[in-house]
CSV table of C-alpha atoms and ligand atoms in Angstrom, one decimal:
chain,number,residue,atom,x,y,z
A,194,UNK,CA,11.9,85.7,53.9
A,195,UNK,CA,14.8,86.7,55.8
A,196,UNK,CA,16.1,83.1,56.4
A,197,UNK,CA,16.3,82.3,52.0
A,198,UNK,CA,19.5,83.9,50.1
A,199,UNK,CA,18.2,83.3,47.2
A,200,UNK,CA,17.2,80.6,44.7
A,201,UNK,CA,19.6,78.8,42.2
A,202,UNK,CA,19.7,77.4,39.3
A,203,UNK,CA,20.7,73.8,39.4
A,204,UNK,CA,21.9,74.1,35.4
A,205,UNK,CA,23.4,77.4,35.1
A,206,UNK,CA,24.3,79.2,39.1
A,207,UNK,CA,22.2,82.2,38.4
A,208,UNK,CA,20.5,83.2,41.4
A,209,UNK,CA,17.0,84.9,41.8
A,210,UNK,CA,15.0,86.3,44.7
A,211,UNK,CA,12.5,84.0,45.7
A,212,UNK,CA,9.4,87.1,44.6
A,213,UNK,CA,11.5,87.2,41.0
A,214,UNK,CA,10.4,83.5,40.2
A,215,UNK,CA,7.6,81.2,41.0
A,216,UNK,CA,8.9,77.9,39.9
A,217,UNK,CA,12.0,77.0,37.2
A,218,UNK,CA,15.0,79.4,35.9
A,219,UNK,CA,13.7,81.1,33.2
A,220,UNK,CA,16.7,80.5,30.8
A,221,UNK,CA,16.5,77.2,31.3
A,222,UNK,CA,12.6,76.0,30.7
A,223,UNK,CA,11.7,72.8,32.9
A,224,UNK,CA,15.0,71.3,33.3
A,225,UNK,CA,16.4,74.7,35.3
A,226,UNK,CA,15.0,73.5,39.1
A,227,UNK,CA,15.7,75.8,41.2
A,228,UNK,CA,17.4,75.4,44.8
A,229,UNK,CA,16.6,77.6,47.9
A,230,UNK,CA,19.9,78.4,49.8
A,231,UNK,CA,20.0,79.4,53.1
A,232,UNK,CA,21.4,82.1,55.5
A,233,UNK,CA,22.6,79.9,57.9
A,234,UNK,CA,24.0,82.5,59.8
A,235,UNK,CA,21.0,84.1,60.4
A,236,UNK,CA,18.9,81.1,60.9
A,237,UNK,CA,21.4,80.1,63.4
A,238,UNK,CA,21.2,83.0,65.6
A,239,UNK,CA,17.7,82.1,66.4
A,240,UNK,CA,17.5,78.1,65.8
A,241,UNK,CA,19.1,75.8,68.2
A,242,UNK,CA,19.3,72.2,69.1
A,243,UNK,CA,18.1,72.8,72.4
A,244,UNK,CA,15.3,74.9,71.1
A,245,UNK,CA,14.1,72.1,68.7
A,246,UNK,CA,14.3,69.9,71.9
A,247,UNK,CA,12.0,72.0,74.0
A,248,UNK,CA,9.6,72.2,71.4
A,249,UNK,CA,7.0,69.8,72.1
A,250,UNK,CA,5.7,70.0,68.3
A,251,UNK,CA,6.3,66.5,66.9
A,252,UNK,CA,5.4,67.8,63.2
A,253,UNK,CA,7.0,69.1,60.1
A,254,UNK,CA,6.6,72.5,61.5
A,255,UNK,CA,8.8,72.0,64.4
A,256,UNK,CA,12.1,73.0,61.3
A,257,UNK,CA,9.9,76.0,60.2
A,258,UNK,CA,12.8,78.2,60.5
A,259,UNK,CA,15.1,76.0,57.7
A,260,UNK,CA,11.9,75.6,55.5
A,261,UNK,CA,10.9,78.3,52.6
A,262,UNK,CA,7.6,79.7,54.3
A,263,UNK,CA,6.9,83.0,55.9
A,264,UNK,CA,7.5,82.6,59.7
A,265,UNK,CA,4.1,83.9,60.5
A,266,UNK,CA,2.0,81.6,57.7
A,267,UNK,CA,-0.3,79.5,58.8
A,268,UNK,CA,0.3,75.9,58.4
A,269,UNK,CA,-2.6,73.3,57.5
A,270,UNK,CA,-4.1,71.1,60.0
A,271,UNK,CA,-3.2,67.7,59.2
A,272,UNK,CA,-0.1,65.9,61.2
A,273,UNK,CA,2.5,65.8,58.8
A,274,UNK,CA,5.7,64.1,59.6
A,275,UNK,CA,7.1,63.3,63.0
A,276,UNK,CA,6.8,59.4,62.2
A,277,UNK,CA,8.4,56.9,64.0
A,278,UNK,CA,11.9,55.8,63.5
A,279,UNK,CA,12.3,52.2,64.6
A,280,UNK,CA,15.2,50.1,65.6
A,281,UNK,CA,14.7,46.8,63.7
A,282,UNK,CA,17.2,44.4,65.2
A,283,UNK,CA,15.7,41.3,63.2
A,284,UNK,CA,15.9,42.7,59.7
A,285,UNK,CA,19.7,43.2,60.7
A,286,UNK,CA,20.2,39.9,61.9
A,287,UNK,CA,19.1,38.2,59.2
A,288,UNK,CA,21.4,40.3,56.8
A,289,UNK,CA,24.9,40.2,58.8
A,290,UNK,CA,24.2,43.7,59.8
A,291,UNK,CA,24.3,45.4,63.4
A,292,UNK,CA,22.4,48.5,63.3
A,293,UNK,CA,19.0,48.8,60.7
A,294,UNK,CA,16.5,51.4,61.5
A,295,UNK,CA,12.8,51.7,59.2
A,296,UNK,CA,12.2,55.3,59.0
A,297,UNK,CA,7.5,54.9,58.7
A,298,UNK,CA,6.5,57.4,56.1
A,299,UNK,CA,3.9,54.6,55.8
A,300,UNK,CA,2.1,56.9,58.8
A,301,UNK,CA,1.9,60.3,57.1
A,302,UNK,CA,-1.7,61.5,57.1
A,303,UNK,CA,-2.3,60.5,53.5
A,304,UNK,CA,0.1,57.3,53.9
A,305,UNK,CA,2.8,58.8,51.9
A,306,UNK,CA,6.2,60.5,52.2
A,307,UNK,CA,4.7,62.8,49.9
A,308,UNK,CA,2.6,64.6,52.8
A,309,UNK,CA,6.0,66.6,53.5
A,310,UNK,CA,6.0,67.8,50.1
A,311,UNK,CA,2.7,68.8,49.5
A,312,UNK,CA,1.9,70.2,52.9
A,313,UNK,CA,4.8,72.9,52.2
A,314,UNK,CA,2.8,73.7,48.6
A,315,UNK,CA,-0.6,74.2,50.6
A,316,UNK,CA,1.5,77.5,52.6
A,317,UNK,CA,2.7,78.4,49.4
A,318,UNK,CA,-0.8,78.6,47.2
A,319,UNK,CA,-1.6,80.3,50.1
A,320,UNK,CA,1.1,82.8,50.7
A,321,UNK,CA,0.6,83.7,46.8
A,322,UNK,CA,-3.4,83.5,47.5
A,323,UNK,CA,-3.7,80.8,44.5
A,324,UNK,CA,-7.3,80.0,43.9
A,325,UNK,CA,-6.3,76.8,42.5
A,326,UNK,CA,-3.7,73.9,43.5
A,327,UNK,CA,-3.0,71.8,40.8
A,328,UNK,CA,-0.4,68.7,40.4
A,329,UNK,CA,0.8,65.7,38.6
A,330,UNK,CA,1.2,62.4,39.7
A,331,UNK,CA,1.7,58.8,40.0
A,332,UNK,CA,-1.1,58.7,42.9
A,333,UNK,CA,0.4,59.5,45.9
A,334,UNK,CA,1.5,63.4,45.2
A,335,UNK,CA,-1.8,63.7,44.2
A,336,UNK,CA,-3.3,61.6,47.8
A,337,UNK,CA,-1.1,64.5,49.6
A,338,UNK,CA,-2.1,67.2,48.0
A,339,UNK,CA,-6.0,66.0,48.2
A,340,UNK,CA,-5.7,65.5,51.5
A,341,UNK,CA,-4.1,69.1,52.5
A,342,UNK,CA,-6.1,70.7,50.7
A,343,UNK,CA,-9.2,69.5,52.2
A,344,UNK,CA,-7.8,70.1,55.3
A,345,UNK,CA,-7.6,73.9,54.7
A,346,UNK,CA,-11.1,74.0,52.2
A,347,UNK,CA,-8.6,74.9,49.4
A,348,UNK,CA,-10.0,74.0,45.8
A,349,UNK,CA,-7.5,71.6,43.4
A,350,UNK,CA,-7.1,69.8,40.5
A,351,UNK,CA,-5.2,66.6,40.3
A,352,UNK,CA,-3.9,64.7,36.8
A,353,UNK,CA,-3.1,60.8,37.5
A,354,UNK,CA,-2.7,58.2,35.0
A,355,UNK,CA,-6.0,56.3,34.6
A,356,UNK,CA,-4.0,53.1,35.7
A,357,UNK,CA,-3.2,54.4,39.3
A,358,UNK,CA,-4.3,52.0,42.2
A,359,UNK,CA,-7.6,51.9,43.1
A,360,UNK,CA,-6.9,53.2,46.8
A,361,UNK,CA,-4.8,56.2,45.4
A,362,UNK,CA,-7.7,57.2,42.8
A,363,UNK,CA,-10.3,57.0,46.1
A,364,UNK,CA,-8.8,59.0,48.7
A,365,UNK,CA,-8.4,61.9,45.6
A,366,UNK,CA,-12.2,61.2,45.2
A,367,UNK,CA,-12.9,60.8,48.7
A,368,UNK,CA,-11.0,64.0,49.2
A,369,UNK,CA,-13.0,65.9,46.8
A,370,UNK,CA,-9.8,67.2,44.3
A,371,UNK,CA,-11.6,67.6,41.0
A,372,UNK,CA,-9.8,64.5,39.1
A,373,UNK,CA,-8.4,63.8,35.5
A,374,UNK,CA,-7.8,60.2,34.7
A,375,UNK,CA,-5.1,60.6,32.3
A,376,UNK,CA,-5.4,58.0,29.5
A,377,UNK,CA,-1.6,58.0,29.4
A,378,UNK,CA,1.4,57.2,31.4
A,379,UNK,CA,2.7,59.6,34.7
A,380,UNK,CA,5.0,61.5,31.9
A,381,UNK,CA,1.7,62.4,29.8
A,382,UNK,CA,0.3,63.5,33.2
A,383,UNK,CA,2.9,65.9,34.0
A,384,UNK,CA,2.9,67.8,30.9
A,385,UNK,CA,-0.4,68.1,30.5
A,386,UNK,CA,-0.6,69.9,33.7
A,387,UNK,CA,1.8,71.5,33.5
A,388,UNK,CA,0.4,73.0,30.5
A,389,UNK,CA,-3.2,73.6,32.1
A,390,UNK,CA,-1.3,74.9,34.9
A,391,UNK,CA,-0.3,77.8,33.2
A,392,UNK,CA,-3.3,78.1,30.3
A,393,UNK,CA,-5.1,78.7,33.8
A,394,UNK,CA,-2.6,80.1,36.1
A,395,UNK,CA,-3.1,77.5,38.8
A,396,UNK,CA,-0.9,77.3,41.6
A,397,UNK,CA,1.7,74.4,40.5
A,398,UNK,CA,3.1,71.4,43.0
A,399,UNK,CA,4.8,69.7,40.4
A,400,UNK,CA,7.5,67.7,41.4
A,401,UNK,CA,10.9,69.3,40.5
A,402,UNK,CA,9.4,71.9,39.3
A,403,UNK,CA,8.2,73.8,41.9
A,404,UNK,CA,11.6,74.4,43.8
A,405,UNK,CA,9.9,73.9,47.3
A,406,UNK,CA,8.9,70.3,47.4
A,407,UNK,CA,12.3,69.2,47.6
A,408,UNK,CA,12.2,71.2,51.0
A,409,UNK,CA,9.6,69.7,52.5
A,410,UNK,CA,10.5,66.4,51.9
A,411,UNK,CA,14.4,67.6,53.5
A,412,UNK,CA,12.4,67.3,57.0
A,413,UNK,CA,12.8,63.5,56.9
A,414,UNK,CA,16.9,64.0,57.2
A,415,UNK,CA,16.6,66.4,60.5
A,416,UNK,CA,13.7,63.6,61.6
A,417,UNK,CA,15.9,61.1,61.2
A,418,UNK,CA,19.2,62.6,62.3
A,419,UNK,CA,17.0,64.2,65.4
A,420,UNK,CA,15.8,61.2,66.6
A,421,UNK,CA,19.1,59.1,66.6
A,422,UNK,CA,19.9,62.1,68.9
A,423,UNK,CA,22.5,63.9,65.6
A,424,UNK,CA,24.5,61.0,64.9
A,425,UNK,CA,23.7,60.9,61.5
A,426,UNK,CA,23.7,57.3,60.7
A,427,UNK,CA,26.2,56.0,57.9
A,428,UNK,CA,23.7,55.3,54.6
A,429,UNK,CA,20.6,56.0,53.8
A,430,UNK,CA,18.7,53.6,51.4
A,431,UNK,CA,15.2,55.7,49.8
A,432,UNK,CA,13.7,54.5,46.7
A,433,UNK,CA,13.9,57.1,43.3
A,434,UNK,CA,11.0,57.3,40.6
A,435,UNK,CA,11.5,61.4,40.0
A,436,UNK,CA,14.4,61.9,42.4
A,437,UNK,CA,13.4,64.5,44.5
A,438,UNK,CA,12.8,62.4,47.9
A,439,UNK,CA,16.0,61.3,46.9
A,440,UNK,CA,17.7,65.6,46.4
A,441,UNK,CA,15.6,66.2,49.7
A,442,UNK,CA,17.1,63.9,51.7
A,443,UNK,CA,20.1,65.0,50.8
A,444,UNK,CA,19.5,68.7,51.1
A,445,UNK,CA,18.5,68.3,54.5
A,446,UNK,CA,21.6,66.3,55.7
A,447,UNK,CA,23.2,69.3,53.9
A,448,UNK,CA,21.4,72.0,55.7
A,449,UNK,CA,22.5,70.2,59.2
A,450,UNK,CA,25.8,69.8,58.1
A,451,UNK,CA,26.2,73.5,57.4
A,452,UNK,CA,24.6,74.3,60.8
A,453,UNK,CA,27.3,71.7,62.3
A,454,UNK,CA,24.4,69.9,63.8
A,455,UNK,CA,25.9,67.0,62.7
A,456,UNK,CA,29.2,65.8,61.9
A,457,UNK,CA,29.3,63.8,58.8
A,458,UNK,CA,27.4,63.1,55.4
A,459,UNK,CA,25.8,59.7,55.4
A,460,UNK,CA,26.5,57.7,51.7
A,461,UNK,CA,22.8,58.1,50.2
A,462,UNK,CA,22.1,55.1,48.3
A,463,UNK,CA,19.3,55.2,45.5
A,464,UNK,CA,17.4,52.3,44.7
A,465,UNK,CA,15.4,52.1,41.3
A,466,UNK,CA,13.0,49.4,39.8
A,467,UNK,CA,14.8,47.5,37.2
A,468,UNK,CA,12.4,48.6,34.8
A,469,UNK,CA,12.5,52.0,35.9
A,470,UNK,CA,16.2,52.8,36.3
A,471,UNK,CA,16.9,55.9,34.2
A,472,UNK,CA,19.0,57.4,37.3
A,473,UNK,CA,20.8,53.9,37.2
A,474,UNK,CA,21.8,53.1,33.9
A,475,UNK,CA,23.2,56.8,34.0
A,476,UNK,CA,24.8,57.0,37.3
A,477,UNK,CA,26.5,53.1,35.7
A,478,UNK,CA,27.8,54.7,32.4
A,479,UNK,CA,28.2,58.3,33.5
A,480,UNK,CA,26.0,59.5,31.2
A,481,UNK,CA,24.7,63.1,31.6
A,482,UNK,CA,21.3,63.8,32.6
A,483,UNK,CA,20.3,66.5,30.5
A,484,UNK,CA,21.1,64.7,27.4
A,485,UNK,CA,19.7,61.0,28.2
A,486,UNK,CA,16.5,60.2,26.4
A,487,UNK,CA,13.8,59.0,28.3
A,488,UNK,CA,13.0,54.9,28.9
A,489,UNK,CA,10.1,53.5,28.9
A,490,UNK,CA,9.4,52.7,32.5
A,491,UNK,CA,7.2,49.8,34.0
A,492,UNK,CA,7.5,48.2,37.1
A,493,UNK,CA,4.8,47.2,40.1
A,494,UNK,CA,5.7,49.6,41.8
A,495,UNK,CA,3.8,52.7,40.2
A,496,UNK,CA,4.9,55.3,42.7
A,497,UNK,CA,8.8,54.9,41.3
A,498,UNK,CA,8.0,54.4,37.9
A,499,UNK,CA,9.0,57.7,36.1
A,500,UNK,CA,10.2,57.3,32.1
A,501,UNK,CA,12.2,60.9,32.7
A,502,UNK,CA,12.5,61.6,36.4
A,503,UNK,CA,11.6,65.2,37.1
A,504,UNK,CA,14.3,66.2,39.5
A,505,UNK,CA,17.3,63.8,38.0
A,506,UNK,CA,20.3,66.5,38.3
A,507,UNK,CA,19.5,67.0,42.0
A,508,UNK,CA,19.2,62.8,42.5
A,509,UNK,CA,22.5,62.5,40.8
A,510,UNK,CA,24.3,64.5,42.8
A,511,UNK,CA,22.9,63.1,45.9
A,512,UNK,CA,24.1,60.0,45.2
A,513,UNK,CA,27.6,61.3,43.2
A,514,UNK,CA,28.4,64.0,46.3
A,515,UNK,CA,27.8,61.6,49.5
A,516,UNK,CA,29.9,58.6,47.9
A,517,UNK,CA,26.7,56.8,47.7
A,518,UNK,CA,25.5,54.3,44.9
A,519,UNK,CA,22.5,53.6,42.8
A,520,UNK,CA,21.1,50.2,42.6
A,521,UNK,CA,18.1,48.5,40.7
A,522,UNK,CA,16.2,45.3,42.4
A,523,UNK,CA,13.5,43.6,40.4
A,524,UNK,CA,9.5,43.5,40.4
A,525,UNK,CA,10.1,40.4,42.4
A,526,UNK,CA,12.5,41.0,44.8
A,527,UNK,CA,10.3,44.6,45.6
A,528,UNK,CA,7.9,41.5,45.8
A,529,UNK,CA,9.8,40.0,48.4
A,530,UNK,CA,11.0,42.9,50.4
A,531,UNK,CA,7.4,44.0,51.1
A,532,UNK,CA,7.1,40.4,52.8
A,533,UNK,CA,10.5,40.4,54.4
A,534,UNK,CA,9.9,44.0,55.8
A,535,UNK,CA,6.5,43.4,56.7
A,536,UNK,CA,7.6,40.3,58.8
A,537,UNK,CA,10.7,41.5,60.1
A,538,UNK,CA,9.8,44.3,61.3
A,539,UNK,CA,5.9,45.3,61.3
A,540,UNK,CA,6.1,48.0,58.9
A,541,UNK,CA,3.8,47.4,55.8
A,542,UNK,CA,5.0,49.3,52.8
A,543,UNK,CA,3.6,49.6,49.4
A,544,UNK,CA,6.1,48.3,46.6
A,545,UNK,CA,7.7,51.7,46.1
A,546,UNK,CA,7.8,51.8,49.9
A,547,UNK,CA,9.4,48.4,50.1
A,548,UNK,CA,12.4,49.2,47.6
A,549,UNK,CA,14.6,50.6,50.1
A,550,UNK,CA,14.7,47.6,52.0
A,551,UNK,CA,15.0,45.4,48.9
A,552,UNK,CA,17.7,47.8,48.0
A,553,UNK,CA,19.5,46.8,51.2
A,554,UNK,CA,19.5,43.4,50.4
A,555,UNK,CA,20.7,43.7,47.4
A,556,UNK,CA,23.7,45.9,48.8
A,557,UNK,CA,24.6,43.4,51.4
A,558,UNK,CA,24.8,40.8,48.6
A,559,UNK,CA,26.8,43.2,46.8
A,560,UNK,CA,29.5,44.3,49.5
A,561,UNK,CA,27.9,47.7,49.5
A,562,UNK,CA,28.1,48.1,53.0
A,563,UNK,CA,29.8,47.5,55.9
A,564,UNK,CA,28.3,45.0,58.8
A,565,UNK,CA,29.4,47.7,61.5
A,566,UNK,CA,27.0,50.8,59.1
A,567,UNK,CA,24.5,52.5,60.6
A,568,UNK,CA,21.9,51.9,58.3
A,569,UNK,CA,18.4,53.7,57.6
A,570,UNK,CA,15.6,52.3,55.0
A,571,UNK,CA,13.1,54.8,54.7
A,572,UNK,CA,9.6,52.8,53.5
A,573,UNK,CA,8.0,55.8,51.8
A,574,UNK,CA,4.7,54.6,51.5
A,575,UNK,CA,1.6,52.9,53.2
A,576,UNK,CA,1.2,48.9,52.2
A,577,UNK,CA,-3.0,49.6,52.2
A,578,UNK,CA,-2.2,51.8,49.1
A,579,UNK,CA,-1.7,48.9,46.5
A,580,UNK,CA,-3.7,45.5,48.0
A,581,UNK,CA,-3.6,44.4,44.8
A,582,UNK,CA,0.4,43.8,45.0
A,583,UNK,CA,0.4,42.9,48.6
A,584,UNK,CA,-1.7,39.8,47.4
A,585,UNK,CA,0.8,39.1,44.5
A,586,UNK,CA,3.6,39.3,47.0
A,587,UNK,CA,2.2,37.4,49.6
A,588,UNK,CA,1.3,34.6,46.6
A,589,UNK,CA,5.1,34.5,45.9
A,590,UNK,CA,5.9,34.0,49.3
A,591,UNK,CA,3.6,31.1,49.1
A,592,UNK,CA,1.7,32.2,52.4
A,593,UNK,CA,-2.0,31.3,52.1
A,594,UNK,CA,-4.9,31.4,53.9
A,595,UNK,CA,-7.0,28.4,55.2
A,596,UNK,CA,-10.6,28.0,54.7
A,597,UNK,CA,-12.6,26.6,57.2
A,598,UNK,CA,-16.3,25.6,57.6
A,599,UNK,CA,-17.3,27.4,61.2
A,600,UNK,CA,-16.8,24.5,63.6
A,601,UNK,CA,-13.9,23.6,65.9
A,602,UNK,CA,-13.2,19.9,64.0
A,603,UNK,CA,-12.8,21.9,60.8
A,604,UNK,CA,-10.3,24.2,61.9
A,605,UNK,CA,-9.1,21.3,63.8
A,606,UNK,CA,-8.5,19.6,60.2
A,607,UNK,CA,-6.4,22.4,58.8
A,608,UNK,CA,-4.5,22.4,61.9
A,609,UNK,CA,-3.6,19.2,60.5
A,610,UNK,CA,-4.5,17.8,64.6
B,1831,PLP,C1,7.0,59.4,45.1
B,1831,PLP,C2,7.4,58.1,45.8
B,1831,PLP,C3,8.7,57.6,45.7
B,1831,PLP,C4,9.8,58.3,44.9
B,1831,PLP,O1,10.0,59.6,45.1
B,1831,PLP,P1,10.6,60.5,43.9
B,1831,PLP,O2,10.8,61.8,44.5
B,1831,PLP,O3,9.6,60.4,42.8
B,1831,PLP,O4,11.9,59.8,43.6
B,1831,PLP,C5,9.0,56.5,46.4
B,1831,PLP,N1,8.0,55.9,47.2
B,1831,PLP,C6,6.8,56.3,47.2
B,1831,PLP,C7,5.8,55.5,48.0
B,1831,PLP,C8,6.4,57.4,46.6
B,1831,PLP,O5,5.1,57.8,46.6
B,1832,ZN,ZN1,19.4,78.5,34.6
């Protein structure tokens, strides 16, 4: 890959060829992610703005040449990003704010953001001719790499906790991933495949693990910064269980910065469930990352809730080199948000997906931002994934249905006429 330097050690700098490794600096055991850099130079020569603009390739795919894949690999199938952007005038409004735009990862193929990732680990298995996929996850990892896989007929394994939603567990079943309901939480998941992953010598996706999720899910940066035609809005709100949508969206605004495709870093602010907020409480008392114990997370909204998130150094300095914050919002202002999002502006998110929005409210409230910010919420997931918390949420909103008997004077009556 003539486009990749090398890969680097987030811990200690020390730089490997991208055939020396497969996933985590060997000196430094899980916690040593690895980061691709780039020869922008070189990538430049060949990769323009007004060659991105002529291609009429709406996916992923269209960025091949700043992703970590063989130029000539062939990608899977299934649409993955190129999802819509919109401008959602009322959700400003209502918060004192003049430009809001809701960034769909609701619309992936599989419904999650997580499609970016996984559909860069289904090239990858394949470059290395894996015979096996294998990953961890809350749910919707595990959706995305279900789904990709059975769009290329390549065999996997999946590890979820047994508590994932019911509409995660069914599109892995549906997809036909051979499935292990974990009788623990998401942390017992991921190092119990990671240890099958290497008894076996599966092909790993792993969250911040393998070094080139975080690349994949960079593409929603260039999407966004692309379609607001490179003027890279001011923040960026995205919600953090493991951190690495969090490091992706940074290391995409970072890629377009150093091809001076744009000209400034947006503040990345990080929002975390209150009782999930490792990144949080850290970022709060400066604590360092590879000494903080991990917390027992809970919260409703399962795809956030990660006890020691994976990819932490990489999601702290997201937040630590952009001037950006964290912030925590409650189970019942995630609650709210996926009503207040839904409502004021159409998109339906999940309560992981809904965090970023509830994250905004809380940083109006707060003074975070500026009314005059160009502001992007990215709703990571799909609101069909968890109908189990839509129904809480709509409950606390107080919304509820009427029931009628099937005759005009009956619906008259709960029209109150
Ligand atoms: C995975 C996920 C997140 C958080 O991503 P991390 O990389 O774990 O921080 C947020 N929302 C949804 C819907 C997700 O599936
Ligand atoms: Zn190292």
């Amino acid at each position: 890959m003539d486009h990749i330097k090398h890969l680097k050690c987030v811990i200690c700098g020390k730089e490997y060829q991208p055939d020396e490794v497969d996933y985590i600096c060997p000196d430094h055991g899980a916690e040593g992610i690895l980061d691709v850099v780039y020869d922008y130079e070189f990538i430049a020569q060949t990769f323009t703005r007004d060659k991105l603009a002529a291609n009429p390739d709406p996916t992923i795919w269209r960025y091949k040449p700043l992703l970590p894949v063989e130029p000539d690999s062939p990608v899977p199938p299934l649409s993955v990003g190129g999802t819509p952007l919109y401008d959602a005038p009322r959700l400003a409004e209502e918060l004192g704010l003049k430009h809001v735009w809701v960034k769909d990862d609701g619309r992936e193929p599989t419904a999650s953001f997580k499609d970016r990732a996984s559909a860069i680990a289904v090239v990858k298995a394949h470059e290395k001719g894996a015979e096996i996929i294998t990953t961890a996850s809350t749910g919707n990892a595990a959706a995305a790499l279900s789904g990709l896989c059975a769009s290329v007929n390549q065999p996997n394994v999946i590890f979820v906790p047994k508590s994932a939603p019911q509409a995660k567990i069914a599109q892995l079943l549906t997809f036909g991933s051979m499935v292990m309901l974990v009788d623990g939480t998401y942390d017992d998941a991921f190092e119990l495949c990671l240890e099958v992953a290497d008894a076996y010598g599966w092909y790993n996706r792993n969250t911040a693990y393998n070094p080139y999720m975080s690349e994949g899910k960079k593409t929603v940066s260039f999407e966004i910064c692309e379609q607001l035609h490179w003027q890279a809005p001011d923040v960026i709100f995205v919600s953090v269980g493991d951190g690495c949508i969090i490091g992706g969206v940074h290391k995409g605004l970072k890629d377009l910065l150093a091809l001076g495709w744009i000209d400034h870093m947006p503040r990345i602010i990080g929002v975390q469930a209150e009782g999930s907020a490792y990144l949080a409480e850290a970022w709060e008392k400066g604590e360092d990352v590879l000494s903080k114990p991990p917390i027992q997370a809970h919260t409703v909204a399962d795809s956030i809730s990660a006890g020691l998130p994976r990819d932490r150094i990489k999601a702290m300095a997201a937040v630590t080199e952009t001037n950006g914050a964290y912030i925590t919002v409650s189970d019942d202002e995630i609650l709210a948000a996926i009503v207040a999002q839904a409502r004021g502006s159409g998109v339906f998110g999940e309560p992981a997906g809904a965090t970023a929005y509830a994250g905004l409210v809380k940083a109006v409230e707060k003074g975070l931002v500026s009314p005059d910010d160009r502001i992007v919420v990215i709703n990571t997931g799909n609101g069909l994934k968890d109908v189990a918390s839509a129904m809480k949420a709509v409950e606390a909103a107080g919304t509820k249905p009427y029931f009628v008997e099937p005759t005009l004077a009956d619906v008259k009556r709960a029209l109150g006429d």
